[in-house]
Short mmCIF file of C-alpha atoms in Angstrom, two decimals:
data_model
loop_
_atom_site.label_atom_id
_atom_site.label_comp_id
_atom_site.label_asym_id
_atom_site.label_seq_id
_atom_site.Cartn_x
_atom_site.Cartn_y
_atom_site.Cartn_z
CA UNK A 1 -2.21 5.39 -42.56
CA UNK A 2 1.50 6.11 -42.32
CA UNK A 3 3.96 3.19 -41.60
CA UNK A 4 7.26 2.86 -40.14
CA UNK A 5 8.66 2.63 -43.77
CA UNK A 6 7.11 5.96 -44.63
CA UNK A 7 8.82 7.44 -41.57
CA UNK A 8 12.22 6.02 -42.54
CA UNK A 9 11.91 7.48 -46.05
CA UNK A 10 10.91 10.92 -44.97
CA UNK A 11 13.74 10.92 -42.33
CA UNK A 12 16.27 9.44 -44.70
CA UNK A 13 17.25 6.78 -42.19
CA UNK A 14 16.99 2.94 -42.02
CA UNK A 15 14.06 1.10 -40.54
CA UNK A 16 16.40 -0.17 -37.81
CA UNK A 17 17.24 3.47 -36.88
CA UNK A 18 13.52 4.44 -36.62
CA UNK A 19 13.03 1.30 -34.37
CA UNK A 20 15.85 2.42 -32.10
CA UNK A 21 14.30 5.92 -31.69
CA UNK A 22 10.91 4.39 -30.85
CA UNK A 23 12.63 2.21 -28.27
CA UNK A 24 14.62 5.04 -26.73
CA UNK A 25 17.90 3.42 -27.80
CA UNK A 26 20.80 5.64 -26.74
CA UNK A 27 22.92 4.68 -29.75
CA UNK A 28 21.10 7.16 -31.98
CA UNK A 29 22.37 10.69 -32.12
CA UNK A 30 20.27 13.58 -31.05
CA UNK A 31 20.29 14.93 -34.58
CA UNK A 32 19.12 11.75 -36.19
CA UNK A 33 16.53 11.16 -33.37
CA UNK A 34 15.04 14.66 -33.98
CA UNK A 35 14.74 13.90 -37.71
CA UNK A 36 12.88 10.79 -36.97
CA UNK A 37 10.58 12.44 -34.48
CA UNK A 38 9.86 15.31 -36.87
CA UNK A 39 8.94 12.71 -39.69
CA UNK A 40 6.75 10.86 -37.22
CA UNK A 41 4.94 14.19 -36.34
CA UNK A 42 4.63 15.29 -39.94
CA UNK A 43 3.16 12.01 -40.96
CA UNK A 44 0.97 11.63 -37.82
CA UNK A 45 2.54 8.26 -37.27
CA UNK A 46 1.75 6.35 -34.07
CA UNK A 47 3.57 3.29 -33.13
CA UNK A 48 1.42 0.12 -32.88
CA UNK A 49 2.21 -0.92 -29.23
CA UNK A 50 0.17 -4.01 -29.47
CA UNK A 51 2.16 -5.24 -32.42
CA UNK A 52 5.33 -4.08 -30.83
CA UNK A 53 4.61 -6.17 -27.63
CA UNK A 54 3.72 -9.22 -29.67
CA UNK A 55 7.02 -8.81 -31.61
CA UNK A 56 9.20 -8.19 -28.54
CA UNK A 57 7.20 -10.24 -26.04
CA UNK A 58 7.35 -6.95 -23.83
CA UNK A 59 4.45 -4.49 -23.46
CA UNK A 60 6.49 -2.09 -21.10
CA UNK A 61 3.38 -2.00 -18.95
CA UNK A 62 2.82 -3.19 -15.38
CA UNK A 63 -0.52 -4.04 -13.77
CA UNK A 64 -1.33 -2.68 -10.33
CA UNK A 65 -4.29 -3.99 -8.34
CA UNK A 66 -5.22 -2.27 -5.07
CA UNK A 67 -8.25 -2.49 -2.74
CA UNK A 68 -9.53 1.09 -3.53
CA UNK A 69 -8.55 4.14 -5.48
CA UNK A 70 -9.48 6.81 -2.79
CA UNK A 71 -8.19 7.88 0.50
CA UNK A 72 -4.78 8.87 1.95
CA UNK A 73 -3.36 5.37 2.16
CA UNK A 74 -3.45 3.97 -1.45
CA UNK A 75 -2.73 7.28 -3.28
CA UNK A 76 0.93 7.60 -2.04
CA UNK A 77 1.60 3.89 -2.71
CA UNK A 78 0.24 4.26 -6.32
CA UNK A 79 2.22 7.48 -6.80
CA UNK A 80 5.58 5.83 -5.86
CA UNK A 81 4.80 2.84 -8.12
CA UNK A 82 4.01 5.09 -11.13
CA UNK A 83 6.94 7.36 -10.52
CA UNK A 84 9.52 4.58 -10.23
CA UNK A 85 8.18 2.80 -13.37
CA UNK A 86 7.76 6.00 -15.36
CA UNK A 87 11.38 6.87 -14.72
CA UNK A 88 12.25 3.61 -16.45
CA UNK A 89 9.87 4.36 -19.41
CA UNK A 90 7.34 1.85 -18.14
CA UNK A 91 3.60 2.48 -17.70
CA UNK A 92 1.00 1.24 -15.13
CA UNK A 93 -2.50 -0.19 -15.74
CA UNK A 94 -4.53 0.16 -12.54
CA UNK A 95 -7.57 -1.96 -11.36
CA UNK A 96 -9.37 -2.12 -7.89
CA UNK A 97 -10.45 -5.18 -6.11
CA UNK A 98 -12.53 -3.59 -3.39
CA UNK A 99 -11.46 -6.16 -0.78
CA UNK A 100 -13.72 -8.64 -2.51
CA UNK A 101 -12.50 -12.06 -3.58
CA UNK A 102 -14.41 -12.21 -6.90
CA UNK A 103 -13.46 -8.70 -7.85
CA UNK A 104 -9.90 -9.19 -6.93
CA UNK A 105 -9.70 -12.33 -9.16
CA UNK A 106 -11.52 -10.39 -11.99
CA UNK A 107 -8.98 -7.61 -11.63
CA UNK A 108 -6.07 -10.04 -11.88
CA UNK A 109 -7.52 -11.68 -14.97
CA UNK A 110 -8.12 -8.19 -16.50
CA UNK A 111 -4.56 -7.14 -16.02
CA UNK A 112 -3.21 -10.41 -17.37
CA UNK A 113 -5.40 -10.11 -20.49
CA UNK A 114 -3.80 -6.68 -21.14
CA UNK A 115 -0.39 -8.48 -21.60
CA UNK A 116 1.21 -6.75 -18.57
CA UNK A 117 4.86 -7.69 -18.16
CA UNK A 118 4.32 -8.02 -14.43
CA UNK A 119 1.68 -7.57 -11.70
CA UNK A 120 1.86 -5.62 -8.48
CA UNK A 121 -0.85 -6.70 -6.15
CA UNK A 122 -2.30 -5.35 -2.80
CA UNK A 123 -4.99 -7.80 -2.26
CA UNK A 124 -6.80 -8.89 0.85
CA UNK A 125 -9.69 -11.34 0.08
CA UNK A 126 -8.04 -13.97 -2.08
CA UNK A 127 -6.43 -16.94 -0.39
CA UNK A 128 -2.71 -17.52 0.14
CA UNK A 129 -3.12 -20.70 -2.02
CA UNK A 130 -4.35 -18.65 -4.89
CA UNK A 131 -1.53 -16.26 -4.66
CA UNK A 132 0.97 -19.09 -4.50
CA UNK A 133 -0.50 -20.63 -7.64
CA UNK A 134 -0.43 -17.17 -9.30
CA UNK A 135 3.17 -16.71 -8.47
CA UNK A 136 4.05 -19.90 -10.32
CA UNK A 137 2.48 -18.65 -13.66
CA UNK A 138 4.41 -17.11 -16.40
CA UNK A 139 3.71 -13.50 -15.56
CA UNK A 140 5.94 -12.33 -12.61
CA UNK A 141 4.10 -10.91 -9.58
CA UNK A 142 4.95 -9.15 -6.47
CA UNK A 143 2.58 -8.68 -3.41
CA UNK A 144 2.41 -5.48 -1.17
CA UNK A 145 1.33 -5.75 2.48
CA UNK A 146 1.08 -9.52 2.34
CA UNK A 147 3.51 -12.16 3.69
CA UNK A 148 3.41 -15.85 2.56
CA UNK A 149 6.41 -17.85 3.73
CA UNK A 150 6.55 -20.10 0.80
CA UNK A 151 6.78 -17.21 -1.73
CA UNK A 152 8.50 -14.60 0.62
CA UNK A 153 10.69 -13.52 -2.23
CA UNK A 154 7.62 -12.08 -3.89
CA UNK A 155 6.43 -10.19 -0.74
CA UNK A 156 6.90 -6.60 0.27
CA UNK A 157 5.48 -6.25 3.89
CA UNK A 158 5.42 -4.37 7.17
CA UNK A 159 5.89 -6.20 10.59
CA UNK A 160 2.41 -5.36 11.66
CA UNK A 161 2.32 -7.56 14.81
CA UNK A 162 5.37 -5.60 16.02
CA UNK A 163 3.63 -2.33 15.05
CA UNK A 164 0.49 -3.24 17.08
CA UNK A 165 2.64 -4.24 20.07
CA UNK A 166 4.61 -1.00 19.87
CA UNK A 167 1.38 1.10 19.87
CA UNK A 168 -0.14 -0.45 22.90
CA UNK A 169 3.18 -0.80 24.77
CA UNK A 170 3.64 2.94 24.47
CA UNK A 171 0.15 3.63 25.94
CA UNK A 172 0.85 1.19 28.72
CA UNK A 173 4.18 2.89 29.49
CA UNK A 174 2.19 6.05 30.33
CA UNK A 175 0.45 4.22 33.09
CA UNK A 176 -2.84 3.36 31.30
CA UNK A 177 -4.49 0.13 32.23
CA UNK A 178 -8.03 0.76 31.04
CA UNK A 179 -7.24 0.50 27.36
CA UNK A 180 -9.75 0.04 24.50
CA UNK A 181 -8.90 -1.22 21.09
CA UNK A 182 -10.46 -0.39 17.64
CA UNK A 183 -9.25 -3.05 15.12
CA UNK A 184 -9.46 -3.10 11.42
CA UNK A 185 -11.58 -5.74 9.65
CA UNK A 186 -10.33 -9.02 10.90
CA UNK A 187 -10.54 -10.82 7.63
CA UNK A 188 -7.48 -8.67 6.79
CA UNK A 189 -4.08 -10.10 7.80
CA UNK A 190 -2.64 -6.79 8.80
CA UNK A 191 -5.67 -6.12 11.05
CA UNK A 192 -5.23 -9.55 12.76
CA UNK A 193 -1.52 -8.95 13.23
CA UNK A 194 -1.99 -5.57 14.82
CA UNK A 195 -4.55 -7.00 17.18
CA UNK A 196 -2.16 -9.90 18.03
CA UNK A 197 0.52 -7.32 18.88
CA UNK A 198 -1.88 -5.37 21.11
CA UNK A 199 -2.68 -8.53 23.09
CA UNK A 200 0.94 -9.34 23.45
CA UNK A 201 1.65 -5.97 24.99
CA UNK A 202 -1.37 -6.39 27.45
CA UNK A 203 -0.05 -9.82 28.35
CA UNK A 204 3.39 -8.55 29.14
CA UNK A 205 1.86 -5.90 31.55
CA UNK A 206 -0.42 -8.56 33.04
CA UNK A 207 -3.58 -6.83 31.86
CA UNK A 208 -6.32 -9.16 30.75
CA UNK A 209 -7.82 -8.58 27.23
CA UNK A 210 -11.44 -7.48 27.63
CA UNK A 211 -13.46 -8.35 24.50
CA UNK A 212 -16.05 -5.69 25.39
CA UNK A 213 -13.42 -3.11 25.03
CA UNK A 214 -12.56 -4.18 21.46
CA UNK A 215 -14.48 -3.07 18.53
CA UNK A 216 -13.94 -4.39 14.92
CA UNK A 217 -13.80 -1.33 12.66
CA UNK A 218 -13.12 -0.92 8.89
CA UNK A 219 -9.90 1.21 8.73
CA UNK A 220 -12.10 4.25 7.74
CA UNK A 221 -13.20 7.32 9.75
CA UNK A 222 -16.89 6.24 10.10
CA UNK A 223 -15.60 2.88 11.44
CA UNK A 224 -13.80 4.79 14.12
CA UNK A 225 -16.79 6.90 15.09
CA UNK A 226 -19.01 3.84 15.26
CA UNK A 227 -16.52 2.10 17.32
CA UNK A 228 -16.23 5.03 19.91
CA UNK A 229 -20.04 5.19 20.15
CA UNK A 230 -20.04 1.53 21.08
CA UNK A 231 -17.19 1.71 23.59
CA UNK A 232 -18.64 4.70 25.31
CA UNK A 233 -21.99 2.79 25.57
CA UNK A 234 -20.31 0.07 27.64
CA UNK A 235 -20.04 2.42 30.59
CA UNK A 236 -16.69 1.18 31.54
CA UNK A 237 -13.64 3.16 32.59
CA UNK A 238 -11.52 3.90 29.63
CA UNK A 239 -8.48 6.17 29.76
CA UNK A 240 -7.00 5.32 26.33
CA UNK A 241 -7.93 4.03 22.98
CA UNK A 242 -5.48 2.31 20.63
CA UNK A 243 -6.73 2.43 16.90
CA UNK A 244 -5.48 0.16 14.08
CA UNK A 245 -5.54 3.16 11.72
CA UNK A 246 -5.14 6.92 11.79
CA UNK A 247 -8.44 7.24 9.97
CA UNK A 248 -10.32 5.36 12.57
CA UNK A 249 -8.57 7.33 15.33
CA UNK A 250 -9.73 10.50 13.71
CA UNK A 251 -13.35 9.31 13.71
CA UNK A 252 -13.13 8.17 17.23
CA UNK A 253 -11.70 11.39 18.50
CA UNK A 254 -14.45 13.47 16.78
CA UNK A 255 -17.08 11.46 18.89
CA UNK A 256 -15.12 12.15 22.04
CA UNK A 257 -14.96 15.87 21.33
CA UNK A 258 -18.61 16.00 20.51
CA UNK A 259 -19.28 14.37 23.92
CA UNK A 260 -17.18 17.03 25.63
CA UNK A 261 -14.25 14.77 26.42
CA UNK A 262 -10.84 16.44 26.07
CA UNK A 263 -7.98 14.70 24.32
CA UNK A 264 -5.57 13.75 25.81
CA UNK A 265 -6.62 15.25 29.18
CA UNK A 266 -9.66 12.89 29.66
CA UNK A 267 -8.85 10.12 27.17
CA UNK A 268 -5.51 9.27 25.25
CA UNK A 269 -5.44 8.12 21.65
CA UNK A 270 -2.90 6.14 19.49
CA UNK A 271 -3.16 5.62 15.84
CA UNK A 272 -1.56 3.58 13.14
CA UNK A 273 -0.25 4.31 9.52
CA UNK A 274 1.18 7.88 10.00
CA UNK A 275 -0.91 9.30 7.04
CA UNK A 276 -0.40 13.07 6.59
CA UNK A 277 -3.56 14.76 7.95
CA UNK A 278 -3.40 13.70 11.66
CA UNK A 279 -0.07 15.50 11.88
CA UNK A 280 -1.92 18.73 11.37
CA UNK A 281 -5.03 18.44 13.63
CA UNK A 282 -5.20 19.38 17.29
CA UNK A 283 -4.06 17.39 19.15
CA UNK A 284 -1.43 15.98 16.72
CA UNK A 285 -1.86 12.20 16.58
CA UNK A 286 0.60 9.88 18.12
CA UNK A 287 0.89 6.93 15.71
CA UNK A 288 2.84 3.99 14.22
CA UNK A 289 4.51 4.65 10.99
CA UNK A 290 3.36 2.48 8.07
CA UNK A 291 5.69 3.33 5.06
CA UNK A 292 3.20 2.13 2.47
CA UNK A 293 4.73 4.68 -0.11
CA UNK A 294 8.14 3.06 0.38
CA UNK A 295 6.63 -0.34 -0.05
CA UNK A 296 5.00 0.80 -3.28
CA UNK A 297 8.40 1.95 -4.50
CA UNK A 298 10.03 -1.25 -3.48
CA UNK A 299 7.42 -3.32 -5.44
CA UNK A 300 8.10 -1.23 -8.50
CA UNK A 301 11.97 -1.65 -8.07
CA UNK A 302 11.27 -5.44 -7.66
CA UNK A 303 9.73 -5.38 -11.12
CA UNK A 304 12.54 -3.42 -12.63
CA UNK A 305 15.06 -5.74 -11.15
CA UNK A 306 13.36 -9.16 -11.69
CA UNK A 307 11.43 -8.49 -14.98
CA UNK A 308 13.41 -5.78 -16.71
CA UNK A 309 16.87 -6.87 -15.49
CA UNK A 310 17.89 -3.58 -13.93
CA UNK A 311 20.63 -4.82 -11.63
CA UNK A 312 21.34 -1.25 -10.40
CA UNK A 313 18.34 -1.10 -8.08
CA UNK A 314 18.20 -2.42 -4.57
CA UNK A 315 15.04 -3.97 -3.18
CA UNK A 316 14.08 -4.02 0.50
CA UNK A 317 11.27 -6.33 1.19
CA UNK A 318 10.64 -6.26 4.99
CA UNK A 319 9.91 -2.99 6.88
CA UNK A 320 10.00 -2.37 10.59
CA UNK A 321 7.28 -0.11 12.10
CA UNK A 322 8.43 3.13 13.95
CA UNK A 323 6.68 4.98 16.74
CA UNK A 324 5.75 8.60 16.21
CA UNK A 325 4.99 10.33 19.61
CA UNK A 326 2.95 13.56 19.29
CA UNK A 327 0.31 15.04 21.47
CA UNK A 328 -2.76 12.73 21.63
CA UNK A 329 -1.57 10.59 24.52
CA UNK A 330 -0.34 11.64 28.01
CA UNK A 331 0.50 9.84 31.14
CA UNK A 332 -2.02 8.93 33.79
CA UNK A 333 -1.88 11.44 36.82
#
């Protein structure tokens, strides 16, 4: 098996120069770098990254834990994380927690066991206390879509209560009073915050919150369709539905269309997240923007700044939601 010494002999350079080439050190000329790379290729030499990380106390890898690997929400986030880190010659190791406390903790332990230089976590089931304790350990950690006051410097988050308020306030501004709500799973902080914002908007307009017009969904399309089936079964006047995710709004709209209800002529809809595909359906979905891709990028930049000492990057931790008005909601006649 070829060694770094063999590479240095074939290339006619010192061991230090070979090491600089492997670490992408810019102090090596292009001509010398090519000689080293040619020697490595000729000998079939592969750097021992485990040995390198032990020697340098740096693995150049970052662990990323998300709730799930599919769907239009997490994909853009992971893409931004990987792109930002890859541009700095860092690599990601990804695990899924499936919104389950045991699996989230197992995912964290797995990533730590891989010697990751830092962790980027989008977790929902573990407690704040667990995350505070984790943030005090030796491996730096940053949280996406989670806000904990005592460790706010480690948090990248959206003001979800404001987003929920904006969504319902817009619907009420169109004259709707009989408004149903499809929430996300209420064990999730973002779902609770969006519902809190919905209730605040109702209260401002002196409209009582009706629990029978609220259904706890799951942020997915089938959760929205189940919710709409339930809401229609209540046989109550409903002129608008505010949904805590675009995916649930899509599922709910499909049920309405199957029942012969016209959107927005018979019933208006408001979503949340501003994922791509509802922009291309008919009617185009009005929604609240959730810049999850930007939050992913900021988490990666946080790691580059805090862990790899890249002082050139700027990190934004708090994001303000933005209303996108399209075609799925209209004023009451």
